[in-house]
Coordinates of C-alpha atoms in Angstrom, one line a residue:
X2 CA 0.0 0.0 0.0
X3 CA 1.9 3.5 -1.1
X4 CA 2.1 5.9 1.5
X5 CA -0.1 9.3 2.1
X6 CA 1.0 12.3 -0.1
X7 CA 0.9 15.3 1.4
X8 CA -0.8 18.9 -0.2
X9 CA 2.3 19.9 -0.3
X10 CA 4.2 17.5 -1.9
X11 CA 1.4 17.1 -4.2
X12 CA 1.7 20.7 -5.4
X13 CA 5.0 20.5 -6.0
X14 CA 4.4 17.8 -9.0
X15 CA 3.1 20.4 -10.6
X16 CA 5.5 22.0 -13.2
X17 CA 5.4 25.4 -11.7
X18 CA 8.6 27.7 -11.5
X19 CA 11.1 26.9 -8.3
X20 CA 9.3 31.0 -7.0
X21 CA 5.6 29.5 -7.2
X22 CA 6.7 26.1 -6.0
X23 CA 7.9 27.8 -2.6
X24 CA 4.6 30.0 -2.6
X25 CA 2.5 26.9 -2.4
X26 CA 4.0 25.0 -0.1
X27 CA 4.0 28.2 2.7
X28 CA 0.4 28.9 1.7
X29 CA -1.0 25.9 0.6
X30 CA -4.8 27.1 0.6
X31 CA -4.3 29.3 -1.9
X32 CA -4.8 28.2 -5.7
X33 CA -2.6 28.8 -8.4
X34 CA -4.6 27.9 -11.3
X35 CA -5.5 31.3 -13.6
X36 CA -3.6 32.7 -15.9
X37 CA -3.8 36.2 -14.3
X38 CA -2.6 34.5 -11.1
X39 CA 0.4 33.0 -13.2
X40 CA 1.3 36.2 -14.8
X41 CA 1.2 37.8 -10.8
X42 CA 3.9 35.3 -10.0
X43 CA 6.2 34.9 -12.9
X44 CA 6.3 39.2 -12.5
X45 CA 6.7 38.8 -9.0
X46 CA 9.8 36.1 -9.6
X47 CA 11.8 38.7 -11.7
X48 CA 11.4 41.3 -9.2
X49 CA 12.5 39.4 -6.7
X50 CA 15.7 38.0 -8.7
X51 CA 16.1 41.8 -9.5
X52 CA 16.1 42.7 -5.7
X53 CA 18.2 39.4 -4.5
X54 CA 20.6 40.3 -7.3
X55 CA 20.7 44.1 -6.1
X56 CA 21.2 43.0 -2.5
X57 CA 24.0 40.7 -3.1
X58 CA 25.7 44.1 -4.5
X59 CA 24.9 45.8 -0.7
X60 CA 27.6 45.8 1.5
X61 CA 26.2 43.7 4.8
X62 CA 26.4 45.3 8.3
X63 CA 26.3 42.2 9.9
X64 CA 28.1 41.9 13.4
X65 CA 29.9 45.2 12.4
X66 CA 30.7 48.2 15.1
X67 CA 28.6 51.4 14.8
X68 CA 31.7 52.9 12.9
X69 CA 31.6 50.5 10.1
X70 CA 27.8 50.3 10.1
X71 CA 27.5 53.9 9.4
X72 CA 30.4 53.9 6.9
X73 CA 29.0 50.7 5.1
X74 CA 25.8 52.6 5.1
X75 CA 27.7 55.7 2.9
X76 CA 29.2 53.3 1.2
X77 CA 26.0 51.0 -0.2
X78 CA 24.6 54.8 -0.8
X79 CA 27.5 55.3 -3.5
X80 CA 26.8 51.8 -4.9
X81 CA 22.8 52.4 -5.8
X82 CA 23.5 55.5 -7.5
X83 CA 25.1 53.5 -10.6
X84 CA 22.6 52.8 -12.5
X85 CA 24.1 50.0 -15.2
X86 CA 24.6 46.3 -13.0
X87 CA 28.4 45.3 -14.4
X88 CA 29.5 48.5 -13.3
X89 CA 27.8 49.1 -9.8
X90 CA 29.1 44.7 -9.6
X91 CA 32.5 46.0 -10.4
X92 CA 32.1 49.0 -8.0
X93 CA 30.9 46.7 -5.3
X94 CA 33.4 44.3 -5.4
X95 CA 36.1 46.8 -4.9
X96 CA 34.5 48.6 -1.8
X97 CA 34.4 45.3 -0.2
X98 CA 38.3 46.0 0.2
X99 CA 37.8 49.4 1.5
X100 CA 35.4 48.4 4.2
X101 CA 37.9 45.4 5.2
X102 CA 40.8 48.4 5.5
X103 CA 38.3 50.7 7.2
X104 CA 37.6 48.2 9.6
X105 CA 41.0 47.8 10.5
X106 CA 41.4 51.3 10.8
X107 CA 38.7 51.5 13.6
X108 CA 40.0 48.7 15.6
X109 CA 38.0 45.8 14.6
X110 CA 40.9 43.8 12.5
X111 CA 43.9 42.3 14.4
X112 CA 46.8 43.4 11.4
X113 CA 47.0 46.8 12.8
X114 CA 48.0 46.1 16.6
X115 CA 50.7 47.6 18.0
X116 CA 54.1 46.0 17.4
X117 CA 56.0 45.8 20.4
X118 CA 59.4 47.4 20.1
X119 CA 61.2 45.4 22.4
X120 CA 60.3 42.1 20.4
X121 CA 61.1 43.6 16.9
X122 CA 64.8 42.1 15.3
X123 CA 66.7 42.4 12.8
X124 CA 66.7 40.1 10.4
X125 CA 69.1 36.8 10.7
X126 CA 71.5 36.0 8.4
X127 CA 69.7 33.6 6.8
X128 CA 66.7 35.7 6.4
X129 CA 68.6 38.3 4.1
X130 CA 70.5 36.6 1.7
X131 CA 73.7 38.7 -0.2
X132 CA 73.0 39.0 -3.5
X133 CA 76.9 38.2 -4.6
X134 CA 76.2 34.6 -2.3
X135 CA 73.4 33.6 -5.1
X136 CA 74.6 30.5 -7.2
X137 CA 75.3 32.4 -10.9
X138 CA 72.2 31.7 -13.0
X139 CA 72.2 28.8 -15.9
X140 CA 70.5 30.1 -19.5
X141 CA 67.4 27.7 -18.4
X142 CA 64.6 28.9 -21.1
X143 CA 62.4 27.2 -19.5
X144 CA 62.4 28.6 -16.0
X145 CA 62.3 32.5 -18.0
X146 CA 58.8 31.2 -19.9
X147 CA 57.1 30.5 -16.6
X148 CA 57.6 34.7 -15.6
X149 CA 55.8 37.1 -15.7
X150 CA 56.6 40.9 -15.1
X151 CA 54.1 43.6 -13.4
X152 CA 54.4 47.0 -13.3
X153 CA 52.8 49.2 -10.8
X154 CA 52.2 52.9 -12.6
X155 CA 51.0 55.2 -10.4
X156 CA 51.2 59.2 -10.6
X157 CA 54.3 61.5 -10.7
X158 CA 53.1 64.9 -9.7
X159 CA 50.7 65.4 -12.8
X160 CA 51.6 62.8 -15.0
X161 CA 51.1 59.0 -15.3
X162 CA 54.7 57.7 -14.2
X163 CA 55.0 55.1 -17.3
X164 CA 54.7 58.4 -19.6
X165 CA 57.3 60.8 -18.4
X166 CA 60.0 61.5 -20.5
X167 CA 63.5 60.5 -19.3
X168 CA 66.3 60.5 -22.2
X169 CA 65.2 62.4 -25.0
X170 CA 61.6 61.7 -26.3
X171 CA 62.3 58.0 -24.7
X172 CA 59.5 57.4 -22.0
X173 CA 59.5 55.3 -18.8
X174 CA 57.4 52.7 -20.9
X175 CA 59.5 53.0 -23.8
X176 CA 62.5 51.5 -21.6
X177 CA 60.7 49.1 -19.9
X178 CA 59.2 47.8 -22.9
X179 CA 62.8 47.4 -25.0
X180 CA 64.0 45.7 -21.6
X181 CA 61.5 42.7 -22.1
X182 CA 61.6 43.1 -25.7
X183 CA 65.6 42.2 -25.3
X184 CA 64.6 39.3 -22.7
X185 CA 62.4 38.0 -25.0
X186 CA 64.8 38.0 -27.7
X187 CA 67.8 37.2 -25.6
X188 CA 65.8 33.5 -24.6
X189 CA 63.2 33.2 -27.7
X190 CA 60.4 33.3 -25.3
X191 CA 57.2 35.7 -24.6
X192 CA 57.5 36.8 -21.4
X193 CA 54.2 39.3 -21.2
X194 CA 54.1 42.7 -19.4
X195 CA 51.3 43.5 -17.2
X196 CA 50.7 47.1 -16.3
X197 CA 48.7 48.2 -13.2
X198 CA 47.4 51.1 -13.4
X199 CA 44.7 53.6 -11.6
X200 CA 42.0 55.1 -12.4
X201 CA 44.0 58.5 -13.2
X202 CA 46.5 56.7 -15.2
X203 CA 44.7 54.0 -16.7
X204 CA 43.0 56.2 -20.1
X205 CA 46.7 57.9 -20.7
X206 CA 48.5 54.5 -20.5
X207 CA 45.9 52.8 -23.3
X208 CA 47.1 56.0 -25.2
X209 CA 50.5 55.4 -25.0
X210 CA 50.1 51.5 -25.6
X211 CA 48.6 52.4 -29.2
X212 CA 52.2 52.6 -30.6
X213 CA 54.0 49.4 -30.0
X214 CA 53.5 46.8 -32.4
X215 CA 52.3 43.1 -31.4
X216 CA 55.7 41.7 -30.8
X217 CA 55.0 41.4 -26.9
X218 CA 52.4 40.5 -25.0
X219 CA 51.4 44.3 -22.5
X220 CA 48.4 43.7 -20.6
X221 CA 46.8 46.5 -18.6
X222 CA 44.3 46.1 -16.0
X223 CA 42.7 48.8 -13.3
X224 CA 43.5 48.8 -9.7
X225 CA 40.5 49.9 -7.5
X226 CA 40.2 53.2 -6.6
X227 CA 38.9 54.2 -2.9
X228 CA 36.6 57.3 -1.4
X229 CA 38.8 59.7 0.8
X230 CA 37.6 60.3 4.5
X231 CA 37.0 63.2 6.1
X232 CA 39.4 64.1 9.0
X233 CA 37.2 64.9 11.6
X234 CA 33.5 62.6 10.7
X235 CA 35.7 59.9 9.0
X236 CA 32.9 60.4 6.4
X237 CA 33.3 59.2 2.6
X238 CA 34.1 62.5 0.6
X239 CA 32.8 61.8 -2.7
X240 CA 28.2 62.0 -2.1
X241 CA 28.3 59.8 -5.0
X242 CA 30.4 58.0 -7.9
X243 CA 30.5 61.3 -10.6
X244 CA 32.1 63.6 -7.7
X245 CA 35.5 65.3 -9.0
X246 CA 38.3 63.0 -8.9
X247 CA 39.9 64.7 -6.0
X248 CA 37.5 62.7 -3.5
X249 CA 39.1 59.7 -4.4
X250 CA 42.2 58.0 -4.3
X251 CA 44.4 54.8 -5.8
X252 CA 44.0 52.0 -3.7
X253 CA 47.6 52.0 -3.0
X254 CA 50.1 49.0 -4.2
X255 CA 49.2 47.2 -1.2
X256 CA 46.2 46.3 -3.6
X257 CA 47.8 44.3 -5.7
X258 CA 47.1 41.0 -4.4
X259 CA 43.1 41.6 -4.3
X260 CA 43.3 43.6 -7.7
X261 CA 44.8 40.4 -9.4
X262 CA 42.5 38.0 -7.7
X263 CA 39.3 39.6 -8.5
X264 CA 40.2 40.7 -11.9
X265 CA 41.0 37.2 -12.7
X266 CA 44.3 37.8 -14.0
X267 CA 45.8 35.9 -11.4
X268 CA 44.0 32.6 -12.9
X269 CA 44.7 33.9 -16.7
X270 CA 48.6 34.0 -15.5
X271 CA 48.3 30.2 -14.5
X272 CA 46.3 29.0 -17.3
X273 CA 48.9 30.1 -19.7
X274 CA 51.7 28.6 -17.5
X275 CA 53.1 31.2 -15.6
X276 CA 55.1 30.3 -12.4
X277 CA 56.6 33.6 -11.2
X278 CA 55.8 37.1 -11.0
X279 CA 58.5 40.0 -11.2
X280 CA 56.9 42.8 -9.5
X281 CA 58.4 46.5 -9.6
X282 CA 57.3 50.3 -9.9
X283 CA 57.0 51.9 -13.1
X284 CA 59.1 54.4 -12.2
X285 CA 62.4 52.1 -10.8
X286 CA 64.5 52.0 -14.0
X287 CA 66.8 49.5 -11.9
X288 CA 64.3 46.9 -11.9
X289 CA 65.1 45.0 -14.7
X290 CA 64.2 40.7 -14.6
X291 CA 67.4 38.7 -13.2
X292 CA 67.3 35.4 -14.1
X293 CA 70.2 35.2 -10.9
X294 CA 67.3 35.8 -8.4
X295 CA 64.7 34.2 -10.5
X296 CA 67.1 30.8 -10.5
X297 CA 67.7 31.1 -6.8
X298 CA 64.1 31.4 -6.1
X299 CA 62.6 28.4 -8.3
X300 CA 65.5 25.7 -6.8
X301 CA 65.0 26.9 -3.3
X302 CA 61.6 26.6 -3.8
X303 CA 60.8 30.6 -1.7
X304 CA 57.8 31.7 -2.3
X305 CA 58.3 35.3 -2.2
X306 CA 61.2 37.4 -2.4
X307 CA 61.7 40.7 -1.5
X308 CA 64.9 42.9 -3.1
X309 CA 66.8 46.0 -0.2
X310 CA 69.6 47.7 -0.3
X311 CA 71.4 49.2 1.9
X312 CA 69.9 52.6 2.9
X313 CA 71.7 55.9 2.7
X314 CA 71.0 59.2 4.1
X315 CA 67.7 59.9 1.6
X316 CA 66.2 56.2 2.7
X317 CA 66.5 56.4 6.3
X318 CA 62.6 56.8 6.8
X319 CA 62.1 54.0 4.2
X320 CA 60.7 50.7 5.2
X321 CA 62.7 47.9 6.4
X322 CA 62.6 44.3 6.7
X323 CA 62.4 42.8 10.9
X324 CA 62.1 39.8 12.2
X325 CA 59.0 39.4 14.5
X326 CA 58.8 36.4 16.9
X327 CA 60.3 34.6 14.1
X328 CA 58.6 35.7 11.4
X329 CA 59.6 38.4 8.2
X330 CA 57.8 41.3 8.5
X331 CA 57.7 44.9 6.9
X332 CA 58.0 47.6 8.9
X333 CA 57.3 50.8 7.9
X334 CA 58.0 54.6 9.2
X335 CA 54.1 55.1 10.1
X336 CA 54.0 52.0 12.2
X337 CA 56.4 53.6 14.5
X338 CA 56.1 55.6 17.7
X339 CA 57.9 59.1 17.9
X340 CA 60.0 57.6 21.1
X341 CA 61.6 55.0 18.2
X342 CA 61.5 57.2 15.3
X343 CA 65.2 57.8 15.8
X344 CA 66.4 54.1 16.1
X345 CA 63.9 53.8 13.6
X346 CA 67.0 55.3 11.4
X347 CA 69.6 53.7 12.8
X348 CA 71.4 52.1 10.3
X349 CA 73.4 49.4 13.0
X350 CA 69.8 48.0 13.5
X351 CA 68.1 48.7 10.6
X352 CA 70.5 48.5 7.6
X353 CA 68.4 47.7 4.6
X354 CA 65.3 49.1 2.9
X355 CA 62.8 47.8 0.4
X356 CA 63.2 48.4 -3.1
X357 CA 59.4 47.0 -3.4
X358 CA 61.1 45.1 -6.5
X359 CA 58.9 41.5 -5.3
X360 CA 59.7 37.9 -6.6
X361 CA 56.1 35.7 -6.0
X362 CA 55.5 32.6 -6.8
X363 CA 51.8 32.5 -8.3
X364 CA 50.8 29.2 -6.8
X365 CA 51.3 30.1 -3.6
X366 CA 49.7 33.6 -4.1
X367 CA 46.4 31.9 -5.6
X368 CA 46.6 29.6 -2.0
X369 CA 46.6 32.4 0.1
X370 CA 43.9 34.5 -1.8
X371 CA 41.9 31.8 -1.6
X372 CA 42.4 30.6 2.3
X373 CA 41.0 34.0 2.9
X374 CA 43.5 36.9 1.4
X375 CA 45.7 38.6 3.3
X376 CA 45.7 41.3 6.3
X377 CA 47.6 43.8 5.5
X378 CA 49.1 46.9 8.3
X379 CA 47.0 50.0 7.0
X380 CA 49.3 52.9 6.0
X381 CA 47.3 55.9 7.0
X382 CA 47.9 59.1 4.8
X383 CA 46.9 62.3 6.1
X384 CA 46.2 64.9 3.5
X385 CA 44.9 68.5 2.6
X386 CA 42.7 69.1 -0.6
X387 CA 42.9 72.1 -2.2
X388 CA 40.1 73.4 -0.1
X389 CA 41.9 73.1 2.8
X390 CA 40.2 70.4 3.8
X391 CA 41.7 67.5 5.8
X392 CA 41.3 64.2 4.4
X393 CA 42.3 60.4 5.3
X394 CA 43.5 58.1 2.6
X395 CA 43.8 54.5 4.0
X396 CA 47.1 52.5 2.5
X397 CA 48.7 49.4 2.3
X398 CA 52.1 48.3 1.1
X399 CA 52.6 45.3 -1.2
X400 CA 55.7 44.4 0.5
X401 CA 53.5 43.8 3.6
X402 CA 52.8 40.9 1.9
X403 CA 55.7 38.8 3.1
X404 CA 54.3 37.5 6.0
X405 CA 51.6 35.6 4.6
X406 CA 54.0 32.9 2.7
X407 CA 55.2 30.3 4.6
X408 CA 58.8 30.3 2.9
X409 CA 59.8 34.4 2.1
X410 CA 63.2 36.1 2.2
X411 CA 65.3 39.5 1.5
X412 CA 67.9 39.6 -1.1
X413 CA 70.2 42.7 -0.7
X414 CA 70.8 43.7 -4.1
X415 CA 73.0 46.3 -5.4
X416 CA 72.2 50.0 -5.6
X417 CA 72.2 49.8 -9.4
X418 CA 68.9 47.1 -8.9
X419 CA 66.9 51.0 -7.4
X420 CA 67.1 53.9 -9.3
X421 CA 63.7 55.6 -9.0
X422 CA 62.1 58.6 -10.6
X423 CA 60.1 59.8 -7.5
X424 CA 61.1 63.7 -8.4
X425 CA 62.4 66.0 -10.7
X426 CA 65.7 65.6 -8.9
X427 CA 65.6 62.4 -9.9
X428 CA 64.2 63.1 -13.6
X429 CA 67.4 65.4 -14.0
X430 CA 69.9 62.8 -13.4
X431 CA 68.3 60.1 -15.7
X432 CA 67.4 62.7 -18.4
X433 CA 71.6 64.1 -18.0
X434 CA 75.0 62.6 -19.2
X435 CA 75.6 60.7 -15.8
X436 CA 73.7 57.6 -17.4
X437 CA 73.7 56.1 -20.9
X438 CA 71.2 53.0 -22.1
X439 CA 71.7 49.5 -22.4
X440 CA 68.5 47.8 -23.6
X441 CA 66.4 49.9 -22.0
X442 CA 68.4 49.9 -18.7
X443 CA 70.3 53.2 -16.7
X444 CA 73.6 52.7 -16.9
X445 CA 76.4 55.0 -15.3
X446 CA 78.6 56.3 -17.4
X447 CA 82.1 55.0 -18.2
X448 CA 83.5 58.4 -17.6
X449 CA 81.6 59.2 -14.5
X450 CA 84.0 59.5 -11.4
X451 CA 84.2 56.4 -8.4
X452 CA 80.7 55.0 -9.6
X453 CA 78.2 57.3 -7.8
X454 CA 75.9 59.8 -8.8
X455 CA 75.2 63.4 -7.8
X456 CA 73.2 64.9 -4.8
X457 CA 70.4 67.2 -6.1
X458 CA 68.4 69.1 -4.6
X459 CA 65.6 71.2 -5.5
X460 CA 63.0 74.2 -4.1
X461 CA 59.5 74.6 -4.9
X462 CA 59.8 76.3 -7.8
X463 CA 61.1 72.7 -9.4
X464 CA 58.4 70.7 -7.9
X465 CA 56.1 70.3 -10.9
X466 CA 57.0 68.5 -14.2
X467 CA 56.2 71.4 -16.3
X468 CA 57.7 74.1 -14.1
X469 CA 60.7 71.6 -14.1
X470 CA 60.7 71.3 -18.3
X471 CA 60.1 75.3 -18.5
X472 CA 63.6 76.4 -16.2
X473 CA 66.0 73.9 -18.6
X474 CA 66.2 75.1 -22.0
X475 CA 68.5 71.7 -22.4
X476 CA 69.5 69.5 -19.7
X477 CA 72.9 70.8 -18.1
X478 CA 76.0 68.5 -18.4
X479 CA 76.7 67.4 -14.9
X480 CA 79.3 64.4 -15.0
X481 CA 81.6 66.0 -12.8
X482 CA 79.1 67.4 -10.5
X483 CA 79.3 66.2 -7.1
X484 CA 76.4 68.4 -5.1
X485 CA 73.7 70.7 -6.6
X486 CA 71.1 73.3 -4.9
X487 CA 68.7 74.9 -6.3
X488 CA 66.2 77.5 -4.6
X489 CA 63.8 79.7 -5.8
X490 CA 63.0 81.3 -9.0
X491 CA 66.0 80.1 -11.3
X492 CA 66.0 79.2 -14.9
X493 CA 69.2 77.3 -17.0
X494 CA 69.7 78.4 -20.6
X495 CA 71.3 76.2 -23.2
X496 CA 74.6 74.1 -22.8
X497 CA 75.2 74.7 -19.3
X498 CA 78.4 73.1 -17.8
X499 CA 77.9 71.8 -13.9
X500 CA 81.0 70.4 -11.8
X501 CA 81.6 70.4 -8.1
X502 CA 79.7 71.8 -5.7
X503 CA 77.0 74.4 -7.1
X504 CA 74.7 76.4 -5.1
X505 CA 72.0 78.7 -6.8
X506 CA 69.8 80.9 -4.2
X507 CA 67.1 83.4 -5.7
X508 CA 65.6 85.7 -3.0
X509 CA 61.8 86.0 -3.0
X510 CA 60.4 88.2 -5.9
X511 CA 64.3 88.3 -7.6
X512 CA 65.2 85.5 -10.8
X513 CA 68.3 84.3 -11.8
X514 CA 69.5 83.3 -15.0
X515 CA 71.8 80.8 -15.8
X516 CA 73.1 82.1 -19.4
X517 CA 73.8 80.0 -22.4
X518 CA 77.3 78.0 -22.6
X519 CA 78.2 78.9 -18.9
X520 CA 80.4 76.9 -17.0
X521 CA 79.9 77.0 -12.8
X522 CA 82.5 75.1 -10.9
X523 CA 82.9 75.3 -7.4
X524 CA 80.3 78.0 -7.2
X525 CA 77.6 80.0 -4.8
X526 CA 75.3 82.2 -6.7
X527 CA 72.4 84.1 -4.9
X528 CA 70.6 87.3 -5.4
X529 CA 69.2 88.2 -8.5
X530 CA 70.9 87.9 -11.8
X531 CA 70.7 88.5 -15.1
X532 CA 72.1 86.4 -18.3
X533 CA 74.7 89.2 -18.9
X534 CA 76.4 89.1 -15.1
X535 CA 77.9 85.8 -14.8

């Protein structure tokens, strides 16, 4: 004898849709048998798929502190005023970063505690490896097709980084693009080149990608871009997502790691058999692939690599590599308490820096993204707009990273492996005579004294690319110089000659003029000149 069928089992035979199927077994005295009453439902269906699908696209507040329920709040208000669903998907996927970073910031993460000073290390010996200790590198093809090389390209004053001009009409890009071009060649593979860029550099760098030809793989992708905080309501400053672009800010290269997870580039990178990843700035001309470190880091089996060098005077606020309870860890200036600041510098304790040139291995990056991502120390960046207005811009740093891989070290490299453009300073000794190119790499000159390069220094008036381009009628010669100042309103004609030690003051209101064809050697100019007086 078969057994008693319930109503609402017998319902469910029915072949109605999985909505109208739920509907009659919670109210199974109702009938669903007229075609008005199926129309009700299948309309009703859609709208709720179209409200679960919107939802999912919320930002929860579940279990979260007043702080991060208000700020979630702001945030889900930003995310219903997209109107098309990819791009408020996109949009939502990215502020589920920022909320994880906010929370942090208000106390409810554990990356942020306090490191305790007493307990931080420095690094043992086999922690830090010396560059000249690596085994020399075999030609192993192979091992070169399973990399990879990313560049992060964020800003330089007003200008995408990749784009700035630094020997001749040769760009940043234009280097780094005849560097892999010539390890392509040089093993008869296609290693491709991956750009990250923001959302202020992302439109100019498809521009300048329009004139290489298809002999290398470059692959751009979009990093995700985060709302600025108000100072004192730590309140998003953007009221929604077509405010100016000054209410926002680049993730930071902390962002990396999630940017190439949820972009899915991580997985491409895999699928088309890619090992390694060589990870630089855009702007570190010394950050050319070495198959030395790559070598070292595939028969060791290290997971991530991290390149210092030994700091100088300019680097002593730079982060540094410590060991904590055992562990590698980055520490950086902002992590530290004013009583420490100075032994912060200490180069006895703290000898190294990082070059944020990274070695990862991709395997063990995809493990870690997927055992739940990574918790990384939140940089916080204080700024003022233009409106005087202060603002919060909460960081990360991609070297942070190396705590989360279960076999990491340093490798101090030599000084030649970080040569940045961070500054017109900087732009003036890699657009002068102190370096010539080598397949797309800085090298020092043959002629330049002992090796080293000059100290530059530069006032306000030299802080903007174009003010910088407008006060050199040519770029001076400066492979004798050892020291150069420059302060206040100043501007270099044509064929200048710099050696020694060259000081040029302007007082407030006065200009100096360095003429054509001059020579200064050994000399302190101030006041205000004209072309005819030196």
């Amino acid at each position: 004898m078969g057994m008693a069928t319930s109503h609402s089992q017998r319902v469910l035979n029915v072949n109605y849709p999985p909505f109208m199927q739920f509907f009659s077994v919670c109210y199974p005295h109702i009938r669903l048998q007229t075609c008005s009453t199926m129309w009700f439902f299948q309309y009703s269906a859609r709208r709720f798929r179209r409200f679960r699908r919107r939802a999912a696209q919320r930002i929860t507040n579940y279990a979260s502190s007043p702080a991060t329920k208000t700020m979630r709040n702001e945030i889900n208000k930003l995310i219903d005023g997209i109107s098309d669903p990819t791009a408020q998907k996109a949009f939502a996927t990215e502020m589920q970063g920022f909320i994880h970073l906010y929370k942090q910031f208000v106390g409810e993460g554990t990356s942020n505690e306090s490191l305790v000073w007493e307990r931080i290390k420095s690094p043992a010996a086999d922690q830090i490896l010396s560059y000249d200790a690596l085994p020399e590198s075999t030609t192993n093809t192979q091992l070169v097709r399973m990399l990879a090389v990313l560049k992060i390209n964020s800003e330089m004053r007003t200008d995408a980084k990749n784009t700035v001009k630094v020997k001749g009409d040769t760009t940043l890009l234009d280097l780094t693009v005849q560097q892999i071009e010539h390890l392509n060649a040089s093993h008869h593979v296609d290693v491709p080149l991956i750009l990250m860029t923001s959302f202020d550099t992302h439109d100019e760098t498809l521009r300048a990608l329009t004139k290489y030809d298809q002999r290398m793989s470059i692959i751009p992708f979009k990093q995700a871009k985060y709302p600025k905080l108000l100072k004192d309501s730590l309140l998003p400053c953007p009221n929604n997502i077509r405010d100016d672009k000054a209410a926002w800010y680049t993730s930071g290269h902390g962002d990396l790691y999630n940017a190439l997870y949820r972009s899915g580039m991580l997985d491409q990178l895999l699928k088309a058999g890619k090992q390694f990843l060589f990870v630089s700035n855009a702007d570190n001309l010394g950050a050319v692939v070495d198959t030395k470190i790559l070598q070292y880091m595939s028969d060791s089996h290290t997971e991530f690599i991290m390149e210092v060098t030994n700091k100088t005077k300019v680097d002593m606020k730079s982060g540094t590599l410590i060991d904590y309870d055992g562990t590698m860890r980055l520490l950086e200036g902002s992590q530290i308490s004013p009583e420490h600041s100075e032994e912060f510098k200490c180069v006895r304790k703290f000898q190294v820096f990082n070059t944020n040139n990274l070695w990862i291995n991709l395997k063990a990056l995809k493990k870690v993204m997927i055992g739940g991502g990574m918790d990384l120390e939140i940089i916080v960046n204080r700024k003022i707009t233009n409106e005087g207005n202060p603002v919060i811009q909460l960081e990360t740093a991609a070297g942070a990273a190396i705590r989360h891989f279960k076999s990491a070290r340093g490798v101090n490299v030599p000084r030649s492996r970080f040569l940045p453009v961070r500054s017109c300073s900087d732009l003036l000794l890699m657009k002068s005579d102190v370096y010539t190119l080598e397949h797309g790499r800085l090298v020092i000159a043959e002629d330049r004294a002992f090796g080293t390069v000059p100290v530059i220094n530069f006032g306000d008036h030299f802080e903007e690319i174009e003010d910088f381009q407008q006060r050199f009628k040519t770029i001076p010669k400066i492979l004798d110089l050892d020291h150069l100042t420059v302060s206040g309103d100043v501007v270099f004609g044509r064929d200048v000659t710099l050696r020694g030690t060259v000081i040029v003051v302007a007082n407030e209101g006065q200009q100096i003029n360095i003429p054509d064809g001059c020579i200064l050697e050994n000399r302190l100019i101030s006041g205000n000149l004209t072309m005819t007086e030196l």
